[in-house]
XYZ file of C-alpha atoms in Angstrom:
706
model
C 90.567 97.707 139.011
C 94.119 98.854 139.808
C 96.806 98.302 137.210
C 99.709 95.977 137.868
C 102.861 94.913 136.050
C 103.859 91.334 135.307
C 107.117 90.124 133.766
C 107.593 86.670 132.345
C 108.064 84.393 129.373
C 105.569 83.909 126.532
C 104.599 80.231 126.700
C 102.167 80.042 123.807
C 100.599 82.462 121.326
C 96.885 81.663 121.343
C 95.831 84.157 118.656
C 97.589 86.863 116.657
C 96.518 89.431 114.102
C 99.428 91.632 113.014
C 97.140 93.709 110.817
C 95.201 95.276 113.728
C 97.573 94.538 115.652
C 96.289 92.249 118.414
C 97.712 89.238 120.247
C 96.412 86.783 122.851
C 99.070 84.727 124.600
C 99.860 82.689 127.708
C 102.419 84.295 130.012
C 104.353 82.440 132.710
C 105.719 84.465 135.626
C 106.396 83.911 139.328
C 102.677 84.057 140.126
C 101.801 81.342 137.627
C 100.366 81.284 134.097
C 98.009 83.993 132.868
C 96.281 84.726 129.551
C 97.203 88.202 128.272
C 95.387 90.283 125.622
C 97.432 93.133 124.116
C 97.430 95.588 121.215
C 100.773 94.408 119.849
C 102.461 92.448 117.079
C 105.502 90.246 116.763
C 105.062 88.409 120.088
C 106.687 84.953 119.946
C 106.920 81.890 122.239
C 109.957 82.021 124.504
C 110.095 85.821 124.449
C 110.511 87.761 127.696
C 107.946 90.534 128.028
C 106.765 93.059 130.616
C 103.046 93.880 130.535
C 101.095 96.535 132.421
C 97.317 96.419 132.760
C 94.553 94.837 134.790
C 92.405 91.740 134.935
C 89.079 91.729 133.111
C 86.320 89.128 132.820
C 85.394 88.437 129.207
C 81.786 87.159 128.748
C 82.912 84.446 126.322
C 86.598 83.766 127.029
C 86.730 84.189 130.795
C 89.276 85.976 132.975
C 92.338 87.454 131.257
C 94.915 90.189 131.772
C 94.258 93.171 129.508
C 97.571 94.862 128.812
C 97.634 98.620 128.266
C 101.347 98.418 127.448
C 103.754 95.673 126.433
C 107.535 95.865 126.434
C 109.595 93.168 124.746
C 112.714 92.503 126.800
C 116.078 92.052 125.190
C 116.263 88.483 123.938
C 118.387 86.131 125.952
C 121.036 84.153 124.159
C 119.416 80.978 125.387
C 116.375 81.587 123.201
C 118.091 80.566 119.984
C 119.224 77.286 121.498
C 115.770 76.655 122.925
C 114.182 77.336 119.544
C 116.611 75.050 117.713
C 116.263 72.165 120.153
C 112.463 72.422 120.204
C 111.987 72.961 116.471
C 111.534 69.280 115.593
C 114.931 68.929 113.943
C 115.752 66.111 116.336
C 113.189 63.267 116.319
C 111.623 62.865 119.730
C 112.726 66.276 121.024
C 110.030 68.894 121.399
C 109.687 72.188 123.300
C 109.240 70.528 126.719
C 112.357 68.377 126.465
C 114.289 71.324 125.005
C 113.352 73.432 128.007
C 114.446 70.609 130.329
C 117.864 70.424 128.635
C 118.410 74.162 129.046
C 117.224 74.059 132.645
C 119.608 71.192 133.406
C 122.741 72.584 131.768
C 121.980 76.306 132.088
C 124.813 78.476 130.749
C 126.749 75.327 129.811
C 124.089 74.102 127.329
C 126.114 74.968 124.241
C 129.227 73.326 125.708
C 127.194 70.211 126.538
C 125.936 70.032 122.970
C 129.499 70.416 121.659
C 130.831 67.766 124.046
C 128.529 65.099 122.667
C 126.187 62.271 123.606
C 127.855 61.136 126.834
C 127.334 64.434 128.617
C 123.858 64.983 127.158
C 122.756 61.595 128.500
C 123.235 62.961 132.023
C 120.109 65.098 131.604
C 117.028 63.426 133.159
C 114.679 62.019 130.544
C 117.341 61.617 127.856
C 118.603 58.125 127.140
C 121.730 57.183 125.245
C 119.963 56.839 121.879
C 118.248 60.230 122.119
C 121.448 61.856 123.345
C 123.301 60.423 120.345
C 120.601 61.745 117.975
C 120.849 65.240 119.499
C 124.635 65.196 119.208
C 124.495 64.099 115.549
C 121.956 66.799 114.713
C 124.074 69.439 116.474
C 127.243 68.477 114.600
C 125.502 68.253 111.217
C 124.811 71.313 109.073
C 126.711 73.498 111.523
C 126.443 76.677 109.473
C 122.672 76.356 108.965
C 122.211 75.624 112.658
C 124.244 78.623 113.817
C 122.351 80.845 111.387
C 119.060 79.587 112.810
C 120.179 80.086 116.424
C 121.433 83.626 115.784
C 118.199 84.622 114.052
C 116.124 83.335 116.944
C 118.380 85.247 119.328
C 117.492 88.397 117.369
C 113.809 87.779 118.116
C 112.543 85.718 115.174
C 110.290 82.736 115.718
C 111.584 79.345 114.510
C 109.346 79.510 111.442
C 110.481 83.051 110.611
C 114.116 82.093 111.176
C 113.797 79.169 108.782
C 112.282 81.427 106.121
C 114.971 84.086 106.561
C 117.745 81.496 106.439
C 116.304 80.044 103.246
C 116.188 83.483 101.579
C 119.410 85.047 102.907
C 121.553 81.963 103.516
C 124.495 82.249 105.897
C 124.400 86.049 105.591
C 120.976 86.138 107.271
C 122.082 87.338 110.758
C 124.259 90.078 109.268
C 121.476 91.169 106.903
C 118.944 91.373 109.716
C 121.343 93.292 111.967
C 122.138 95.756 109.158
C 118.499 96.306 108.177
C 115.808 94.330 110.021
C 113.214 95.757 107.618
C 114.749 93.597 104.880
C 112.758 90.816 106.506
C 109.503 92.499 105.472
C 110.826 93.411 102.008
C 112.217 90.025 101.024
C 111.102 87.163 103.284
C 107.620 85.731 102.593
C 105.321 85.682 105.595
C 107.104 88.433 107.540
C 105.399 91.811 107.508
C 106.382 95.296 108.553
C 104.976 95.076 112.089
C 106.964 91.924 112.851
C 110.141 93.428 111.379
C 109.461 96.664 113.269
C 109.101 94.839 116.568
C 112.448 93.110 115.940
C 114.020 96.451 114.981
C 112.784 98.060 118.198
C 114.263 95.207 120.233
C 117.549 95.729 118.361
C 117.609 99.416 119.315
C 116.595 101.056 116.021
C 115.500 104.626 116.770
C 111.765 105.339 116.246
C 112.594 108.250 113.940
C 115.272 106.418 111.972
C 115.073 107.104 108.194
C 115.432 103.334 107.790
C 112.212 102.851 109.749
C 110.306 105.652 108.038
C 111.132 104.363 104.552
C 110.076 100.882 105.620
C 106.787 102.275 106.926
C 106.087 104.057 103.626
C 106.769 100.806 101.759
C 104.441 98.996 104.157
C 101.602 101.464 103.585
C 101.994 101.152 99.797
C 102.088 97.352 100.089
C 98.978 97.366 102.277
C 97.227 99.491 99.662
C 98.239 96.966 96.983
C 96.813 94.146 99.112
C 93.541 96.108 99.120
C 93.670 96.274 95.311
C 95.151 99.768 94.802
C 97.999 100.557 92.438
C 98.709 103.933 94.014
C 97.940 106.213 96.936
C 97.604 110.000 96.847
C 100.811 111.457 98.256
C 99.027 113.112 101.187
C 97.257 109.894 102.146
C 100.524 107.943 102.019
C 102.314 110.462 104.236
C 99.473 110.638 106.752
C 99.150 106.876 107.067
C 102.909 106.263 107.365
C 103.067 108.982 110.039
C 100.251 107.263 111.927
C 101.950 103.855 111.728
C 105.261 105.216 113.066
C 103.917 107.974 115.323
C 106.381 110.351 113.646
C 105.871 113.805 112.083
C 104.473 113.897 108.547
C 107.337 116.022 107.253
C 109.863 113.384 108.288
C 107.806 110.746 106.501
C 107.537 112.921 103.363
C 111.316 113.091 103.231
C 111.465 109.281 103.454
C 108.977 109.049 100.559
C 111.124 111.441 98.499
C 114.113 109.161 99.084
C 112.104 106.118 97.935
C 111.148 107.965 94.738
C 114.715 109.191 94.131
C 116.026 105.652 94.634
C 113.594 104.166 92.140
C 111.589 102.128 94.677
C 108.507 104.307 94.125
C 107.184 106.415 91.249
C 105.412 109.728 91.652
C 102.946 110.813 88.991
C 100.863 113.971 88.721
C 97.189 113.462 89.529
C 94.174 115.776 89.235
C 94.341 116.703 92.941
C 98.017 116.249 93.673
C 100.814 113.708 93.317
C 100.107 109.974 93.144
C 102.669 107.517 94.504
C 103.051 103.981 93.087
C 105.271 101.077 93.932
C 107.689 101.135 91.014
C 106.859 97.586 89.899
C 103.115 98.223 89.867
C 103.538 101.469 87.936
C 105.639 99.742 85.285
C 103.180 96.856 85.026
C 100.194 99.128 84.414
C 102.001 101.436 81.976
C 103.485 98.571 79.976
C 100.283 96.499 79.919
C 98.272 99.446 78.596
C 100.918 100.203 75.942
C 101.039 96.581 74.766
C 97.244 96.336 74.615
C 97.071 99.484 72.496
C 99.725 98.102 70.115
C 97.996 94.715 69.801
C 94.591 96.327 69.263
C 95.988 98.562 66.478
C 97.094 95.577 64.390
C 95.353 94.611 61.174
C 93.554 91.307 61.651
C 91.679 89.348 59.044
C 88.301 88.159 60.190
C 88.090 84.398 60.588
C 84.980 82.780 59.003
C 82.607 81.633 61.727
C 79.050 81.724 60.312
C 78.817 77.947 59.775
C 80.638 76.902 62.936
C 78.904 74.321 65.133
C 79.679 72.947 68.564
C 79.099 69.237 68.277
C 75.694 68.846 66.680
C 74.464 72.238 67.873
C 74.376 75.452 65.886
C 75.081 78.647 67.783
C 72.215 80.840 68.927
C 72.069 84.274 67.231
C 73.500 86.061 70.290
C 76.334 83.562 70.543
C 77.095 83.884 66.830
C 77.224 87.683 67.133
C 79.666 87.348 70.030
C 81.788 84.901 68.035
C 81.915 87.272 65.047
C 83.066 90.071 67.342
C 85.982 88.173 68.857
C 86.925 86.515 65.551
C 87.253 89.833 63.738
C 89.390 91.711 66.256
C 93.057 91.366 67.260
C 92.072 92.039 70.902
C 88.557 91.458 72.219
C 86.651 90.928 75.455
C 84.001 88.232 75.879
C 81.898 88.646 79.008
C 78.684 87.219 80.419
C 77.115 85.643 83.467
C 76.523 81.945 84.237
C 74.605 79.984 81.648
C 74.999 82.593 78.892
C 77.233 80.402 76.781
C 80.751 81.794 77.187
C 82.213 78.286 77.078
C 80.138 77.474 73.969
C 81.529 80.549 72.207
C 85.071 79.615 73.251
C 84.566 76.082 71.897
C 83.293 77.548 68.610
C 86.198 80.004 68.546
C 88.613 77.109 69.021
C 87.016 75.143 66.186
C 86.982 78.141 63.823
C 90.584 79.017 64.593
C 91.840 75.488 64.044
C 89.862 75.184 60.794
C 91.526 78.386 59.588
C 94.955 76.957 60.394
C 95.502 79.027 63.534
C 97.235 77.643 66.608
C 94.874 78.441 69.479
C 96.168 78.320 73.067
C 93.778 78.186 76.068
C 94.676 79.304 79.589
C 93.203 80.416 82.917
C 94.608 81.951 86.122
C 93.981 78.900 88.343
C 94.371 75.157 88.033
C 90.685 74.515 88.679
C 89.620 77.042 86.043
C 92.048 75.558 83.504
C 90.741 72.077 84.238
C 87.116 73.196 83.706
C 88.133 74.853 80.442
C 89.796 71.647 79.258
C 86.780 69.519 80.221
C 84.349 71.875 78.472
C 86.283 72.306 75.225
C 88.117 68.980 74.946
C 91.267 71.020 74.272
C 94.321 71.317 76.485
C 94.271 74.340 78.801
C 97.051 75.476 81.127
C 97.365 77.772 84.073
C 98.962 81.074 83.136
C 101.994 80.235 85.266
C 102.554 77.016 83.324
C 101.787 78.646 79.986
C 104.303 81.411 80.703
C 106.782 78.866 82.154
C 107.515 80.345 85.525
C 110.988 79.450 86.800
C 111.314 79.291 90.609
C 115.079 79.388 90.248
C 115.069 82.686 88.323
C 111.929 84.070 89.981
C 110.434 85.086 86.625
C 108.522 83.825 83.607
C 110.577 82.305 80.793
C 108.066 83.391 78.168
C 108.471 87.091 77.417
C 109.373 89.529 74.611
C 112.540 87.540 73.823
C 110.762 84.178 73.852
C 107.066 84.764 73.097
C 104.313 82.159 73.121
C 104.108 79.850 70.129
C 100.505 80.737 69.309
C 98.373 82.541 66.749
C 95.482 83.061 69.130
C 95.603 83.232 72.943
C 92.313 82.772 74.796
C 92.267 83.343 78.572
C 89.261 82.471 80.766
C 88.302 83.821 84.226
C 89.966 87.145 83.414
C 88.196 88.929 86.251
C 90.949 87.310 88.359
C 93.783 88.950 86.407
C 95.622 91.595 88.396
C 97.952 94.212 86.923
C 101.129 92.164 87.391
C 99.825 88.928 85.871
C 98.275 90.739 82.882
C 101.574 92.497 82.228
C 103.432 89.157 82.335
C 100.929 87.646 79.897
C 101.166 90.556 77.458
C 104.971 90.412 77.472
C 104.683 86.929 75.993
C 102.096 87.759 73.285
C 103.992 88.407 70.075
C 102.886 91.028 67.526
C 100.364 89.489 65.149
C 98.905 87.197 67.819
C 95.208 87.507 68.601
C 94.138 87.886 72.228
C 90.670 87.141 73.587
C 89.982 87.775 77.271
C 86.973 85.915 78.688
C 85.293 86.469 82.032
C 82.381 87.724 84.069
C 82.747 91.440 84.741
C 80.069 91.226 87.458
C 82.203 89.039 89.714
C 84.527 90.262 92.416
C 87.688 92.024 91.279
C 91.002 90.157 91.527
C 92.694 89.537 94.851
C 95.820 91.300 93.589
C 96.207 95.005 92.705
C 94.293 96.601 89.853
C 91.174 95.556 87.961
C 92.359 95.428 84.340
C 89.609 93.206 82.900
C 86.831 95.530 84.032
C 88.925 98.533 82.920
C 89.466 97.083 79.452
C 85.785 96.146 79.103
C 84.685 99.691 79.995
C 87.420 101.666 78.213
C 85.860 101.654 74.755
C 89.239 100.814 73.212
C 88.564 97.187 72.160
C 85.442 95.324 70.966
C 83.365 93.825 73.788
C 80.960 90.921 73.226
C 78.382 90.742 76.027
C 76.286 87.599 76.476
C 73.060 88.082 78.411
C 70.709 85.321 77.219
C 70.686 82.246 79.481
C 71.043 78.872 77.730
C 72.576 76.486 80.214
C 70.749 73.370 81.371
C 67.691 73.603 79.140
C 64.743 74.974 81.134
C 67.303 76.384 83.488
C 69.246 75.724 86.603
C 67.873 77.276 89.752
C 71.469 78.246 90.605
C 71.753 80.191 87.346
C 68.305 81.748 87.877
C 69.274 82.781 91.419
C 72.528 84.321 90.191
C 70.719 86.484 87.659
C 68.102 87.508 90.228
C 70.930 88.591 92.515
C 72.467 90.677 89.715
C 69.114 92.420 89.334
C 68.940 93.072 93.093
C 66.055 90.609 93.616
C 65.925 88.062 96.408
C 66.729 84.531 95.240
C 64.146 81.856 96.022
C 64.406 78.238 97.065
C 63.899 76.020 94.037
C 61.154 73.433 93.833
C 61.973 69.721 93.535
C 61.740 68.249 90.045
C 60.256 64.789 90.428
C 62.452 62.793 92.764
C 65.284 65.281 92.349
C 65.597 67.893 95.106
C 66.067 71.485 94.010
C 69.590 72.782 93.528
C 69.190 76.192 95.203
C 67.991 76.770 98.766
C 67.706 79.698 101.168
C 67.788 78.944 104.903
C 67.001 81.870 107.186
C 68.501 82.138 110.647
C 68.916 85.483 112.385
C 71.271 84.956 115.306
C 74.962 84.421 114.367
C 75.271 81.422 116.666
C 72.122 79.889 115.114
C 73.572 80.499 111.644
C 76.827 78.775 112.600
C 74.974 75.775 114.059
C 72.829 75.457 110.922
C 75.911 75.609 108.670
C 77.388 72.749 110.675
C 74.169 70.735 110.355
C 73.927 71.395 106.623
C 77.523 70.402 105.891
C 77.837 67.395 108.179
C 74.313 65.935 108.166
C 71.686 67.253 105.774
C 73.566 67.691 102.497
C 75.365 64.294 102.677
C 72.106 62.534 103.578
C 69.963 64.215 100.891
C 72.471 64.596 98.037
C 74.999 61.828 98.699
C 77.938 64.249 98.779
C 81.087 63.829 100.879
C 81.242 66.703 103.401
C 85.065 66.522 103.507
C 85.646 66.943 99.786
C 82.426 67.980 98.015
C 80.904 70.667 100.251
C 82.557 74.068 100.498
C 81.499 76.757 102.973
C 81.989 80.355 101.785
C 81.852 83.387 104.069
C 82.590 87.073 103.456
C 85.320 87.353 106.099
C 87.477 85.469 108.577
C 86.409 87.005 111.909
C 83.252 86.604 113.993
C 81.010 83.699 114.934
C 80.152 83.244 111.261
C 83.639 83.930 109.940
C 85.805 81.263 108.367
C 88.073 80.902 111.428
C 85.204 79.998 113.792
C 83.416 77.875 111.187
C 86.604 75.932 110.478
C 87.028 75.105 114.157
C 83.391 73.993 114.396
C 83.487 71.889 111.220
C 86.866 70.383 112.033
C 85.555 69.140 115.370
C 82.840 67.190 113.506
C 84.635 66.174 110.295
C 88.075 65.375 111.720
C 87.596 64.943 115.490
C 90.966 63.219 116.003
C 92.673 66.433 114.905
C 90.418 68.912 116.685
C 92.610 69.163 119.782
C 95.897 69.444 117.907
C 97.586 72.813 117.546
C 98.784 72.287 113.966
C 97.292 70.740 110.858
C 96.704 67.010 110.893
C 95.871 64.147 108.513
C 92.314 64.487 107.251
C 92.244 68.278 107.414
C 90.983 70.124 104.336
C 93.496 72.905 103.616
C 94.063 75.855 101.294
C 97.337 77.340 100.062
C 97.561 81.047 100.916
C 100.626 82.085 98.929
C 102.124 81.051 95.591
C 104.799 78.392 96.087
C 106.500 78.110 92.738
C 108.985 75.488 93.929
C 106.117 73.100 94.706
C 103.895 74.349 91.851
C 101.135 75.070 94.369
C 99.356 78.395 94.080
C 97.270 80.745 96.177
C 93.760 79.280 96.464
C 94.650 75.631 95.710
C 92.688 73.287 97.992
C 93.758 69.819 99.140
C 93.727 67.480 102.122
C 96.507 66.576 104.545
C 97.772 63.014 104.055
C 100.441 62.934 106.750
C 102.142 65.235 109.263
C 105.763 64.929 110.417
C 106.981 65.521 113.956
C 109.046 68.448 112.631
C 105.946 70.244 111.301
C 106.275 69.052 107.708
C 103.125 68.023 105.824
C 102.160 65.906 102.833
C 99.056 67.267 101.100
C 97.063 65.797 98.231
C 95.992 68.321 95.569
C 93.738 66.892 92.868
C 95.867 64.037 91.443
C 99.246 64.592 93.119
C 100.808 64.701 96.557
C 103.072 67.560 97.633
C 105.478 67.627 100.596
C 105.825 70.896 102.487
C 108.746 71.747 104.745
C 107.798 73.146 108.176
C 108.208 76.783 107.113
C 106.261 76.136 103.890
C 103.454 74.505 105.861
C 102.814 77.883 107.510
C 101.229 78.971 104.208
C 98.474 76.365 104.596
C 95.308 76.873 106.603
C 92.052 75.043 107.241
C 89.648 75.173 104.296
C 86.376 73.576 105.379
C 85.320 77.225 105.205
C 87.079 79.837 103.055
C 86.379 83.434 102.118
C 84.449 84.222 98.952
C 87.511 86.043 97.629
C 89.586 82.875 98.006
C 87.006 80.901 96.017
C 87.407 82.929 92.803
C 88.185 80.768 89.802
C 86.964 77.606 91.537
C 83.800 75.557 91.386
C 82.592 72.992 93.907
C 79.897 70.291 93.807
C 78.076 72.008 96.690
C 78.444 75.427 98.258
C 77.036 76.797 101.528
C 77.078 80.609 101.486
C 77.058 82.241 104.931
C 75.697 85.775 105.367
C 75.301 87.479 108.736
C 74.897 91.088 109.771
C 78.322 90.893 111.444
C 79.715 90.727 107.882
C 78.259 94.197 107.303
C 81.340 95.881 105.811
C 81.713 93.101 103.218
C 78.087 92.667 102.188
C 77.881 93.517 98.492
C 75.874 92.266 95.548
C 78.919 91.124 93.567
C 80.191 89.163 96.575
C 76.912 87.234 96.905
C 76.803 86.744 93.133
C 80.354 85.402 93.062
C 79.651 83.022 95.950
C 76.485 81.598 94.398
C 78.171 80.991 91.035
C 80.818 78.757 92.681
C 78.329 75.861 93.085
C 77.783 73.252 90.357
C 75.144 70.886 91.798
C 73.888 72.635 94.912
C 73.935 76.063 96.547
C 72.521 76.839 99.992
C 72.446 80.421 101.251
C 72.307 80.352 105.041
C 71.967 83.606 106.927
C 69.839 86.436 108.129
C 67.213 88.030 105.911
C 68.577 91.467 106.700
C 72.128 90.514 105.695
C 70.885 89.111 102.379
C 68.910 92.285 101.748
C 71.873 94.499 102.579
C 74.053 92.560 100.136
C 71.449 92.806 97.368
C 70.951 96.540 97.871
C 74.663 97.331 97.861
C 75.513 97.265 94.159
C 78.416 99.652 94.623
C 81.730 98.317 93.362
C 84.489 99.532 95.649
C 86.698 101.753 93.484
C 90.360 100.875 93.128
C 93.144 103.360 92.649
C 94.218 102.600 89.098
C 94.793 104.636 85.939
C 94.330 101.749 83.515
C 91.357 103.259 81.677
C 93.180 106.564 81.161
C 96.318 104.786 79.940
C 94.330 102.601 77.527
C 92.747 105.745 76.094
C 96.130 107.438 75.871
C 95.105 110.204 78.257
């Protein structure tokens, strides 16, 4: 089919993935609306674009215009006004009415807004009361409004403009004009590709050193998001050159400038230079140094041989583990589900208190801390609360100058600790304080960069107590049995009912992805509530390896939302009754990445009130962007959490993510019930793939002093 060119305004972004990049949007031009698919990023509603391509028929999504090129036109000055009027800042005024106001007044829109309510009331569809409300909103917070309008004129979306204004204040337009890549460096939720698109619209040259340095930062940041602390210098240069379509030598010069300016650190490696983000390099170096110093301390062994937990004496393997951690200044306690880690921690707590030691318990997440508190009967805090994070200062208050008031610090779920959080913890552990790190080394590595718990456990530099004998739930939970079978590479089996009680582990085989998705829906909405009396909205959590595909979390969330919250299914944003997850730490609200709640109310301006556990939190419109549907979440997002019931989804379309430790981690998230739903081949692939994806880190070498 012959190519054609269409020019028009972006009406609505239907789907965007800046990582690929890829965008699907509705375009309005003289020939009417059309759905456009393009390899691009940073496309925003209201933006003028020119696309070249042809029409294609998609087997699932119908007819759409496939763009081979997309050119963002210079933003019109009307776009900022349109964005402000339609942003929800004025009750009762949305995008449609905003567009009508601009159409009516044209180039005189700003003058009409300045004039006041009487002139605004002349616009069709605006009464005196609404005109007065618009006029009041326009006159109020003038500086914030002008900042917002100018940012939108530069090409930012309303949400992005709000974030930038919050971070930069009234200097935001000047900062963006001076260096649009500051958006990616400083403003949460704005990445390099979005900033780059804005820079291109502003006329930044493709070979600008500003752009090349930003690209190198982006590649290092992307590597950190994948868990790596560094990249080989050649790999960094090649990838940054690919991203910018510039020569490698030009990129290498940009990298040299980053190193000279202290933004990056270059270190000699066995096959060439290694390049770190400066903060990550410092975190790893300092954490290793502090661990070596703590481990070298003299520590008197605490008597533990007669310790009991309640009326129960410890099993021999548990007692050996307790002796190990009680005799060392730094120790690792690791083991799978049911092996008694919590029992050993409870005994450790009792022994420490009996010996007059102040023992402090903590965990990376709120859910993990709560489980620790319930199991031990002793207060346990999240690490952020223990270290007293201050949103105002952007740092932890507990550090070398003000260390923790503790003789013994015990941290659970340490497989979730990344390099930065471990470094922050160690800064606050004073000399003479014992440190015991507890976790399951067979689970997935942390979401953040590094894998320090596994590195410490394998380094040979501190005592490691490994629990392997299963004790939990008497004759044994089928969930625990399945988890250990998975670790051994054996297929888990559906458990048999015990009397009137149905089994707690089930495998449901479906081969086709669509069949798998339908069965997941049936399990969550119908079968599990009917058989186990669980609430599908709060008690049943679906876990999948990835977001994309028919069996990814995005598609499953849409399917489950249509059944569990049908009143919200047709709404574009989140709505009351939606189960949601926080995707970024929000220290101001004390809500952290991975926290799950439910929407209580939604404001016309895009604000939300969400209930988390026992408290309600209000999110401003730009903060609400960090929330997403959570009827289904990725396995990685579930780390540190437990749920009454878990449905684990495995399909062959998840191929690149199918690993034994992923399946193991997913299964161990369920307390009362686990159902694995997927294809037999996908399960087998996961079981056979015991390889742990290596991360670029030098923690083991630094711990050993190499």
